[in-house]
XYZ file of C-alpha atoms in Angstrom:
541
model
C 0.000 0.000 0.000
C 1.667 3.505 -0.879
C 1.613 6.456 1.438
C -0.759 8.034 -0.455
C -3.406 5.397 0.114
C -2.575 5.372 3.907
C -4.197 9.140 3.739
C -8.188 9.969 3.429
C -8.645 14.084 3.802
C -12.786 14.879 3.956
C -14.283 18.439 4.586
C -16.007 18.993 7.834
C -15.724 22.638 7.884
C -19.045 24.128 9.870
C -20.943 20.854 9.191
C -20.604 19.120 12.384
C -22.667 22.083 13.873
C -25.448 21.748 11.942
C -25.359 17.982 12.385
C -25.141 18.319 15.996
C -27.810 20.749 16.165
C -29.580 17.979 14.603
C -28.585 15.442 17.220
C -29.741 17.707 19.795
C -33.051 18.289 18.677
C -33.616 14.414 18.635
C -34.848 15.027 14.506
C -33.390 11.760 13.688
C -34.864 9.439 16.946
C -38.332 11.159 15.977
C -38.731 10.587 12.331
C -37.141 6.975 13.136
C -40.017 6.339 15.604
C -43.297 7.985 13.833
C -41.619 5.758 10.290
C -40.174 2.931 11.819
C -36.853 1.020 11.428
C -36.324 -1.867 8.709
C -32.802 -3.682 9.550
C -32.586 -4.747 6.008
C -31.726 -1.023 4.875
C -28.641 0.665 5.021
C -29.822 3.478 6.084
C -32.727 4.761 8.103
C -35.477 7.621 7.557
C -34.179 9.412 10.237
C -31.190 9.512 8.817
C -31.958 10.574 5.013
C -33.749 13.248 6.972
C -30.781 14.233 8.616
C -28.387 14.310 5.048
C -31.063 16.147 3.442
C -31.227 19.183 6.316
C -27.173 18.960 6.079
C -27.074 19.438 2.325
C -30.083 22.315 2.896
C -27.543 24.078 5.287
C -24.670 23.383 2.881
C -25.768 26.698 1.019
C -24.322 24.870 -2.475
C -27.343 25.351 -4.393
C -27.036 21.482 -5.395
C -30.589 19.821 -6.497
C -32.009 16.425 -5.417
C -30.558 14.621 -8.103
C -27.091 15.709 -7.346
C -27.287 14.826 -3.749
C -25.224 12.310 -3.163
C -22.050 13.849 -4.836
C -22.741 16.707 -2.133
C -21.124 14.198 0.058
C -18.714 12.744 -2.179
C -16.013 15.273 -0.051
C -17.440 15.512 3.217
C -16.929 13.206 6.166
C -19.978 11.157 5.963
C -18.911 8.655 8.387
C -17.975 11.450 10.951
C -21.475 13.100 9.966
C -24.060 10.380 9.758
C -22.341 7.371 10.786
C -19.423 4.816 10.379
C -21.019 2.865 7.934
C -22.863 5.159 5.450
C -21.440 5.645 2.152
C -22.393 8.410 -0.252
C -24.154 6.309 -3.319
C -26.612 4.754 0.049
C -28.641 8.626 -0.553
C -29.846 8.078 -4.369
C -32.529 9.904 -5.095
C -34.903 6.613 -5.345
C -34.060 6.538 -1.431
C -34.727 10.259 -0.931
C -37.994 10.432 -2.500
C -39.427 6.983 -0.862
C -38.778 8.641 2.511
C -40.612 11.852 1.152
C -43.485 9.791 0.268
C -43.457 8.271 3.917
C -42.911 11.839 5.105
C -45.993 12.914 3.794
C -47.976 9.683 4.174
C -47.279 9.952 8.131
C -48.059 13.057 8.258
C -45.705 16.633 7.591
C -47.531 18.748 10.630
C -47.419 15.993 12.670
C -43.849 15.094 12.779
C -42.805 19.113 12.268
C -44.689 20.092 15.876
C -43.836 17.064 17.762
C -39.986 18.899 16.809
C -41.173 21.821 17.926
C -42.680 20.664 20.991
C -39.203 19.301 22.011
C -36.935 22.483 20.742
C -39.488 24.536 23.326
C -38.779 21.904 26.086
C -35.124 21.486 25.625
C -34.272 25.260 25.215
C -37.085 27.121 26.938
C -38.029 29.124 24.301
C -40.568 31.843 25.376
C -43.694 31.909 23.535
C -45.442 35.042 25.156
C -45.738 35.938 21.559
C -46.206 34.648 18.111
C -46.158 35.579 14.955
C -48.112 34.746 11.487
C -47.855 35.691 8.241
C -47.535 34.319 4.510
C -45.734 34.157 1.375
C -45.651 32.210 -2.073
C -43.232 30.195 -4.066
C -43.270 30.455 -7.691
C -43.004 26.791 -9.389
C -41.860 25.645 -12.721
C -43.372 23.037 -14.661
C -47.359 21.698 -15.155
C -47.782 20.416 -11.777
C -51.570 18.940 -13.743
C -53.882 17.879 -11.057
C -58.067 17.902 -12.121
C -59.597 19.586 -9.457
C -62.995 18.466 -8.523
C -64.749 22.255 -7.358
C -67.396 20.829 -5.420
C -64.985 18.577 -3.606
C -62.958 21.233 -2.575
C -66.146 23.482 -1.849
C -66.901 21.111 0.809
C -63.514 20.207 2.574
C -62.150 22.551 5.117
C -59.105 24.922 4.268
C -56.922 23.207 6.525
C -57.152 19.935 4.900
C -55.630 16.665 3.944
C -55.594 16.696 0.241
C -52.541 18.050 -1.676
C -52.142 21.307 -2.548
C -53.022 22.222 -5.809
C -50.001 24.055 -7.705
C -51.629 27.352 -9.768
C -51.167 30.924 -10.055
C -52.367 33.711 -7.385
C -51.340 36.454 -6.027
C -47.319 35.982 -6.235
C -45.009 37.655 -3.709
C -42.760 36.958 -6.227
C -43.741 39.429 -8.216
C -44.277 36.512 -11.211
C -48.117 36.232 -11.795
C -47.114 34.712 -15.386
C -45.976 31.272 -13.248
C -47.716 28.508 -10.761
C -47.216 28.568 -7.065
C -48.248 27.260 -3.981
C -48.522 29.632 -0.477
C -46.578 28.783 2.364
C -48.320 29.693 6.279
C -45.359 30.372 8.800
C -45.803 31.270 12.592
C -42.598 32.010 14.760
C -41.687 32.862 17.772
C -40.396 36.204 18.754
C -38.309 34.689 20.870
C -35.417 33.327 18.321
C -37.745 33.437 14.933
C -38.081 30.064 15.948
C -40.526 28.358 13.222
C -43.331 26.880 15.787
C -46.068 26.224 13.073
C -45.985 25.299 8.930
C -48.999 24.859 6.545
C -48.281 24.636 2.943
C -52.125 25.947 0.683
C -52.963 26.545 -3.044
C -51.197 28.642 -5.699
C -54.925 31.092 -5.132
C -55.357 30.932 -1.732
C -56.444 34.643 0.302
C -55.016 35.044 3.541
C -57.623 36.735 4.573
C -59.931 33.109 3.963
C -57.588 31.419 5.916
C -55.358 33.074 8.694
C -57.991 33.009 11.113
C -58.291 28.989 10.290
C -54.170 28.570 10.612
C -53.830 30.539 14.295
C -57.020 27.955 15.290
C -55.320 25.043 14.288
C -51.959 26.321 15.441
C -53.835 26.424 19.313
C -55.369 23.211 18.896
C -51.633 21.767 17.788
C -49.456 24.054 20.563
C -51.301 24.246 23.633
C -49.674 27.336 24.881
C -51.289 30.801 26.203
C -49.738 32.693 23.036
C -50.342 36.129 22.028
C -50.706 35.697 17.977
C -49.397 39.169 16.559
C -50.499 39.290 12.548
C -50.977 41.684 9.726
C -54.350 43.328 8.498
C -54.945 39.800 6.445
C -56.412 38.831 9.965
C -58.471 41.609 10.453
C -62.411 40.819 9.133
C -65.639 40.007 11.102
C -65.851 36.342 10.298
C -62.024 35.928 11.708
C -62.650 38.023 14.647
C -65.095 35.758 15.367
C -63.135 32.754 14.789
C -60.410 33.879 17.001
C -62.592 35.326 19.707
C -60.809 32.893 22.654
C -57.557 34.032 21.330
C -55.323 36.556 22.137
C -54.158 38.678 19.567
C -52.410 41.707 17.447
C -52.823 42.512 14.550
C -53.127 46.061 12.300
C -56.381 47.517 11.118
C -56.735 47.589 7.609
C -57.633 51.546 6.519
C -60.690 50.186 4.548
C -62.839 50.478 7.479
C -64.604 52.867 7.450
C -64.138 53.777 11.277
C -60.645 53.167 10.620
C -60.763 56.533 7.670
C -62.469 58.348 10.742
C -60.206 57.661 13.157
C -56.959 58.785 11.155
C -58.629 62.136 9.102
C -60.029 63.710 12.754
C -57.453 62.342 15.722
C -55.025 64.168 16.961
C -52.336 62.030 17.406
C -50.723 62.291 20.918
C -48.477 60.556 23.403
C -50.206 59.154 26.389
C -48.950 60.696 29.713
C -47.718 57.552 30.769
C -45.089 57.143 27.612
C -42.810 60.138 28.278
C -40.270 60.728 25.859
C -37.398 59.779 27.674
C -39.302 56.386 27.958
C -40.046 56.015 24.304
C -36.442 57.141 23.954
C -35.293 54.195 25.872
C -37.626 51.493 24.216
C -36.338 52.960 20.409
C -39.655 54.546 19.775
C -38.731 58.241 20.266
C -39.981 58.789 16.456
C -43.869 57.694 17.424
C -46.639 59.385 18.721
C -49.926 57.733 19.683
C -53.494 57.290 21.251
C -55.551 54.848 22.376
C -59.328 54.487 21.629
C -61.754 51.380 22.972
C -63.498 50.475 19.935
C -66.022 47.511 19.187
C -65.895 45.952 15.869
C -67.202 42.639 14.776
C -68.812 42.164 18.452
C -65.170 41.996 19.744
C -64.446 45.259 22.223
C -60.648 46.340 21.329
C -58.226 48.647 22.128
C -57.197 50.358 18.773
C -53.864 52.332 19.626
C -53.533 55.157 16.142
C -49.904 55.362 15.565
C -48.274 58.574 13.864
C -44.706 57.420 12.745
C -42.486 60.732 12.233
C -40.072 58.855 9.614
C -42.908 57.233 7.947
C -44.782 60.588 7.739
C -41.579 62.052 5.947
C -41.662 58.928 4.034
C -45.241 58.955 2.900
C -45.599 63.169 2.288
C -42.667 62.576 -0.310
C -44.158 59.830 -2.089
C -47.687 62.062 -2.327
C -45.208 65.418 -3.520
C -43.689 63.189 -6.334
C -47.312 61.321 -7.271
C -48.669 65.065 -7.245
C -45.746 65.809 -9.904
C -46.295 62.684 -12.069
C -49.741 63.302 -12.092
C -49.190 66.950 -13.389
C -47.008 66.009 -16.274
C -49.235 63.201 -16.947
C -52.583 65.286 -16.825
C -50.630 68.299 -18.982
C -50.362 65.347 -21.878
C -54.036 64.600 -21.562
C -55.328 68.061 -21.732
C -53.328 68.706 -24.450
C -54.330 65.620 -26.074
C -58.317 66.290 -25.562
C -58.336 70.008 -26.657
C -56.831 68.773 -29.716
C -59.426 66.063 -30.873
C -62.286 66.726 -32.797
C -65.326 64.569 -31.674
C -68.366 64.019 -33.514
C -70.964 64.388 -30.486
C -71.027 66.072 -27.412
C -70.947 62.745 -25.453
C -68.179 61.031 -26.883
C -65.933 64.008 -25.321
C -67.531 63.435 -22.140
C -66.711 60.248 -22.344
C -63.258 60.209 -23.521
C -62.960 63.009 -20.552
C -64.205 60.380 -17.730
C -61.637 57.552 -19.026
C -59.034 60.480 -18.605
C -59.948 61.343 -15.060
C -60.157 57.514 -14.085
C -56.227 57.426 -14.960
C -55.717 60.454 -12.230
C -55.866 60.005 -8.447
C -54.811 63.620 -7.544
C -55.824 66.026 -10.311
C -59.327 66.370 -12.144
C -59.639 67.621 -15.750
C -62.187 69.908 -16.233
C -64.982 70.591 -18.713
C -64.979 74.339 -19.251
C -66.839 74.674 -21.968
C -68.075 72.640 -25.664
C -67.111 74.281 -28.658
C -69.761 73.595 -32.086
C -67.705 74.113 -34.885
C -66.832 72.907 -38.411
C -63.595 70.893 -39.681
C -61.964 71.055 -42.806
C -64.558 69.172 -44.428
C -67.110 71.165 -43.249
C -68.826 68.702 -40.683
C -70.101 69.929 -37.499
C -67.612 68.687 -34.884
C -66.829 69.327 -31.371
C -63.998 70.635 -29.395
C -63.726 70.766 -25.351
C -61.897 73.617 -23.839
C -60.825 71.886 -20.367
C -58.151 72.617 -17.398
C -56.775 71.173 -14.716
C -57.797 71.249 -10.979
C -56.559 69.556 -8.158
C -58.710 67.093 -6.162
C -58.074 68.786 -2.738
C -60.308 66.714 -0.650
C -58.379 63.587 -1.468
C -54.779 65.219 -1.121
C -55.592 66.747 2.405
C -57.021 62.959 3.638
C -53.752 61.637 1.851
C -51.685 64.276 3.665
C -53.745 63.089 7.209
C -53.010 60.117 7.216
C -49.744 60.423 5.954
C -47.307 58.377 8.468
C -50.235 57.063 10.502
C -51.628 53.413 10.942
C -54.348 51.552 13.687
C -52.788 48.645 15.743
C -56.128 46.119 17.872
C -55.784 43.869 20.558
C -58.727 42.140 22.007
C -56.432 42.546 25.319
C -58.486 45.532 26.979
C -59.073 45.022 30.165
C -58.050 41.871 31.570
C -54.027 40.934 30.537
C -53.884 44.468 29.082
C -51.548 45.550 27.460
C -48.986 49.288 27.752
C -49.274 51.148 24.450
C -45.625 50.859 23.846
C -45.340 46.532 24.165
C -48.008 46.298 21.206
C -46.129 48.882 19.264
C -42.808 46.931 19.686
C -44.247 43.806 19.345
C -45.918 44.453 16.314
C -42.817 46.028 14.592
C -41.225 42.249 15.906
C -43.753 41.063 12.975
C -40.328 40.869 10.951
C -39.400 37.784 12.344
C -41.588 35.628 9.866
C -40.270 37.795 7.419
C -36.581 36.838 8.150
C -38.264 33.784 7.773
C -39.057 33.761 4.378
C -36.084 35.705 3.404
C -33.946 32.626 4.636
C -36.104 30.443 2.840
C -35.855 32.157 -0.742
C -32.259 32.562 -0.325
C -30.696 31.604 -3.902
C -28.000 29.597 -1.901
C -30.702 27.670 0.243
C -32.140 24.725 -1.740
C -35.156 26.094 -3.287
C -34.137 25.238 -6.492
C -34.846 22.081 -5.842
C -38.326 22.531 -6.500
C -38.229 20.133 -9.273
C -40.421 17.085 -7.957
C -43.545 16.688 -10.144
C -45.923 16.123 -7.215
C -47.709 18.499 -4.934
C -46.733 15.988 -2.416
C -43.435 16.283 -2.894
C -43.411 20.123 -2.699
C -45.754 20.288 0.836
C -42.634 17.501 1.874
C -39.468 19.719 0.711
C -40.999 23.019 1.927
C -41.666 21.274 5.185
C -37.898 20.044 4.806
C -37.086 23.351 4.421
C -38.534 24.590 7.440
C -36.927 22.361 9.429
C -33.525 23.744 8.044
C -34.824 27.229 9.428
C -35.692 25.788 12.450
C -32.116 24.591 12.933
C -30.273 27.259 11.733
C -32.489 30.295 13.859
C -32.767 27.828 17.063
C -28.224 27.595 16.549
C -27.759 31.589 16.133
C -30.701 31.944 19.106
C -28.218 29.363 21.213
C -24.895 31.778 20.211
C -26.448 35.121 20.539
C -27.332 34.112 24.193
C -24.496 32.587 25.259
C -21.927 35.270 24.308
C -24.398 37.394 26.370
C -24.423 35.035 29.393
C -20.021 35.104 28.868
C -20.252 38.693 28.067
C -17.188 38.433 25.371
C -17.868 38.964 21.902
C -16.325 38.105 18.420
C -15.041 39.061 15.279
C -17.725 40.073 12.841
C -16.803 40.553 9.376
C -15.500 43.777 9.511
C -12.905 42.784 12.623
C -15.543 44.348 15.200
C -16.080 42.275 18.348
C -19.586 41.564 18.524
C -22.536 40.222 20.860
C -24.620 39.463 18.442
C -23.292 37.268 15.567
C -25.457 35.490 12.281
C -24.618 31.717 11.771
C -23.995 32.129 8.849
C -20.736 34.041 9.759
C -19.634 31.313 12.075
C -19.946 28.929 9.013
C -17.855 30.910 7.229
C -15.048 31.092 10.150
C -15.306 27.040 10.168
C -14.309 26.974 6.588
C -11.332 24.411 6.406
C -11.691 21.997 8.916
C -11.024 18.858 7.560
C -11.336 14.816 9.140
C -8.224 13.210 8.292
C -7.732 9.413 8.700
C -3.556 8.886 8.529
C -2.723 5.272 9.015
C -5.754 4.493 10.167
C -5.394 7.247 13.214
C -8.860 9.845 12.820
C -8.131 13.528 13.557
C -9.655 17.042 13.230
C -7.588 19.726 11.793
C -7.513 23.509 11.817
C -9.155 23.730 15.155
C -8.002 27.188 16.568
C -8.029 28.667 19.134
C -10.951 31.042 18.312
C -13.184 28.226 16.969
C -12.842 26.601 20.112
C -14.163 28.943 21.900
C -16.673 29.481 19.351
C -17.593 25.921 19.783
C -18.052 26.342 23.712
C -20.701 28.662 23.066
C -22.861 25.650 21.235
C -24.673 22.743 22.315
C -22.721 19.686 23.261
C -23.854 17.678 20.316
C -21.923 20.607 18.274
C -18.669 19.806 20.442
C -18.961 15.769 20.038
C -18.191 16.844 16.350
C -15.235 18.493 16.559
C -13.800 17.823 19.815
């Protein structure tokens, strides 16, 4: 045997901490128990599970079908055990344990994990947070859909989703997709609940539907904090027992009242040195008791200074557009030559239904004659603004309504809901995560709508992982008070995963005559590695 042969180099780099984050969890013991264990494979469901959130994490933007040479370099043995072997994850193996994914059931298996992450680490779930987006598909995704079948069943069902366009988040309405339902924690972004609906579904039809289920699933006395998609009477109704947050939407009419003829002001009890220290010295508010779908509320009208600046711009530049726009149109009207009276008018009112701002103005109807001598008509016209709707534009410039159903009882100070609904981010970190072009949503290339419910649910484990790993650092190097190196060289409290990936770039598992070592453990990564679960450690260590 030559030298060379005596030496096997693999890449562990920051792998072994999302494995172990894995292992702590307990992902692989609970898929292995709700699927079951067949001693004539090589490998179990747990364990697919387990390569598959690995190669999610691995931020290589490999598909399905290229899985197994994702391993090909990395220490598999080290990762998923001594006896696994790359060509063991084909994708015939991957997508059988899909199929039992799904058959089991996704929601299922997804909170009994969740159940255990808020055991193990004590996550705080005084509040929670809902909200949706959409995942644009390619490819026919053909499915008959029975109407009157689907008329029947409830919208949170078991029946695959059906793959078809909506309203995209995407910005692509020319392509399919299917809508994704995400509630997390504010404590960590911690993914606590995942419902995967139709390419067409409203969230207004449904988000009162998901935070019922999402009670029924995680017993826990939650405050659910959601966007005006929540606000309506039937889901008022529907969520009556709950506690919640959520923002008014300015088509109610009491809503328009409210914001035209308050007076925005803060309370007496929210000084500004208060606000100051709670990062809200920029807002301004009021409270009003308000009952509206047979649900008393507090509404709390919120005047945002920056927002204000923001939104008197935006009218100053739509006034401008509008005035170059409307100077084309009058020009273009007092030109034309109409035959009757009405057609002007009428070309007029398709005009004024192009201009939000500015009117233009019959003045008067000219009879004349053209060239030709036919009677014809010409309108002599100008332009007026439409002062009424700039002043209500310019009053509620920078304003919006926040409701609670927590008014007397568990009430809340003016300044928590304020803060906690700007926290409504954290499902949005969510999703940003989740459509990250290095993140495996390319893989979106199974044919079934089984298969995509399965690998978005995959996926949410992945975000699970990775936010419940940065939750675990970010507190620790709090607890040890000692930061470290961001980026830029600046010692930090408060540093993204994703960064500590990058620092573990280059750790490798070396077998040299038949003696196993990790190398390129500093000094800094050691520490780094103190401030992780064990399970991370066992990895490296």
């Amino acid at each position: 045997m030559s030298y060379l042969e005596e030496i096997q180099v693999k890449n562990l780099d920051y792998l072994g901490i999302v494995a172990g984050l894995i292992d702590e969890i307990g992902i692989v013991k609970i898929i292995n128990n709700k699927l079951g264990i067949d001693v004539r494979e090589k490998i179990s469901a747990g364990t697919v599970v387990k390569s598959i959130l690995i190669n999610g994490l691995g931020f290589v933007l490999r598909p399905l079908y290229l899985f197994s040479q994702f391993f090909q370099d990395k220490a598999i043995e080290k990762l998923l055990g001594e006896r696994i072997k790359p060509d063991y994850l084909n994708d015939d193996k991957i997508g059988r344990v899909m199929d039992e994914l799904y058959k089991y059931g996704l929601n299922d298996i997804f909170i009994e994990v969740v159940l255990e992450v808020i055991k193990q680490f004590k996550i705080d779930l005084k509040y929670s947070h809902l909200d949706s987006t959409s995942f644009h598909l390619d490819g026919e995704y053909k499915r008959e859909e029975d109407k009157e079948k689907q008329e029947e069943e409830k919208i949170i069902k078991e029946r695959p989703i059906f793959i078809k366009k909506g309203y995209s988040r995407d910005h692509r309405p020319d392509l399919k997709q299917c809508v994704l339902d995400l509630i997390t924690s504010q404590d960590g972004d911690i993914p606590l609940f995942v419902r995967v609906g139709d390419g067409n579904e409203s969230d207004k039809a449904v988000f009162g539907k998901v935070l019922v289920e999402f009670k029924k699933q995680i017993k826990f006395d939650s405050i659910m904090v959601c966007d005006s998609a929540l606000y309506g009477q039937e889901n008022l109704q529907l969520i009556q027992h709950l506690k919640w947050i959520t923002r008014v939407p300015m088509t109610i009419k009491k809503a328009k009242e409210l914001v035209q003829n308050i007076e925005v002001e803060e309370v007496k009890d929210e000084g500004k040195e208060k606000r100051s220290d709670l990062n809200l010295e920029s807002y301004t508010w009021k409270e009003e008791i308000v009952t509206y779908g047979g649900i008393k509320q507090t509404w709390l009208i919120v005047l945002s200074e920056k927002r204000q600046k923001s939104d008197l711009e935006k009218l100053e530049k739509q006034l401008s557009q509008e005035e170059k726009k409307s100077q084309k149109f009058l020009k273009e009207i007092q030109s034309e030559e109409f035959e009757h009276p009405q057609a002007a008018r009428y070309k007029l009112k398709a005009i004024n239904k192009k201009l939000r701002l500015l009117e233009i103005k019959e003045v008067e109807l000219i009879e004349t004659y053209s060239k030709k001598k036919e009677k014809i008509y010409k309108m002599i016209s100008l332009i007026i603004k439409k002062n009424e709707e700039i002043s209500r534009k310019t009053k509620e410039a920078g304003k919006f309504i926040l409701a609670t159903n927590l008014v007397e009882e568990n009430k809340l100070e003016a300044s928590e809901i304020l803060i906690t609904y700007k926290n409504q981010q954290s499902t949005e970190r969510g999703f940003r995560f989740l459509k990250d072009p290095l993140f495996f949503t390319d893989s979106f290339f199974v044919e079934k709508p089984e298969r995509i419910e399965t690998m978005l649910f995959l996926m949410s484990l992945c975000l699970l992982i990775y936010n419940l790993g940065q939750r675990e650092l970010i507190n620790c190097l709090k607890r040890v008070k000692k930061g470290i190196n961001n980026q830029v060289g600046k010692v930090t409290l408060r540093s993204t995963l994703r960064w500590i990936f990058q620092c573990f770039q280059g750790i490798h598992y070396v077998i040299l005559n038949g003696v196993k070592q990790i190398v390129n453990l500093t000094e800094e990564r050691r520490f780094i590695l103190s401030l992780l679960p064990a399970s991370c450690q066992r990895y490296y260590l």
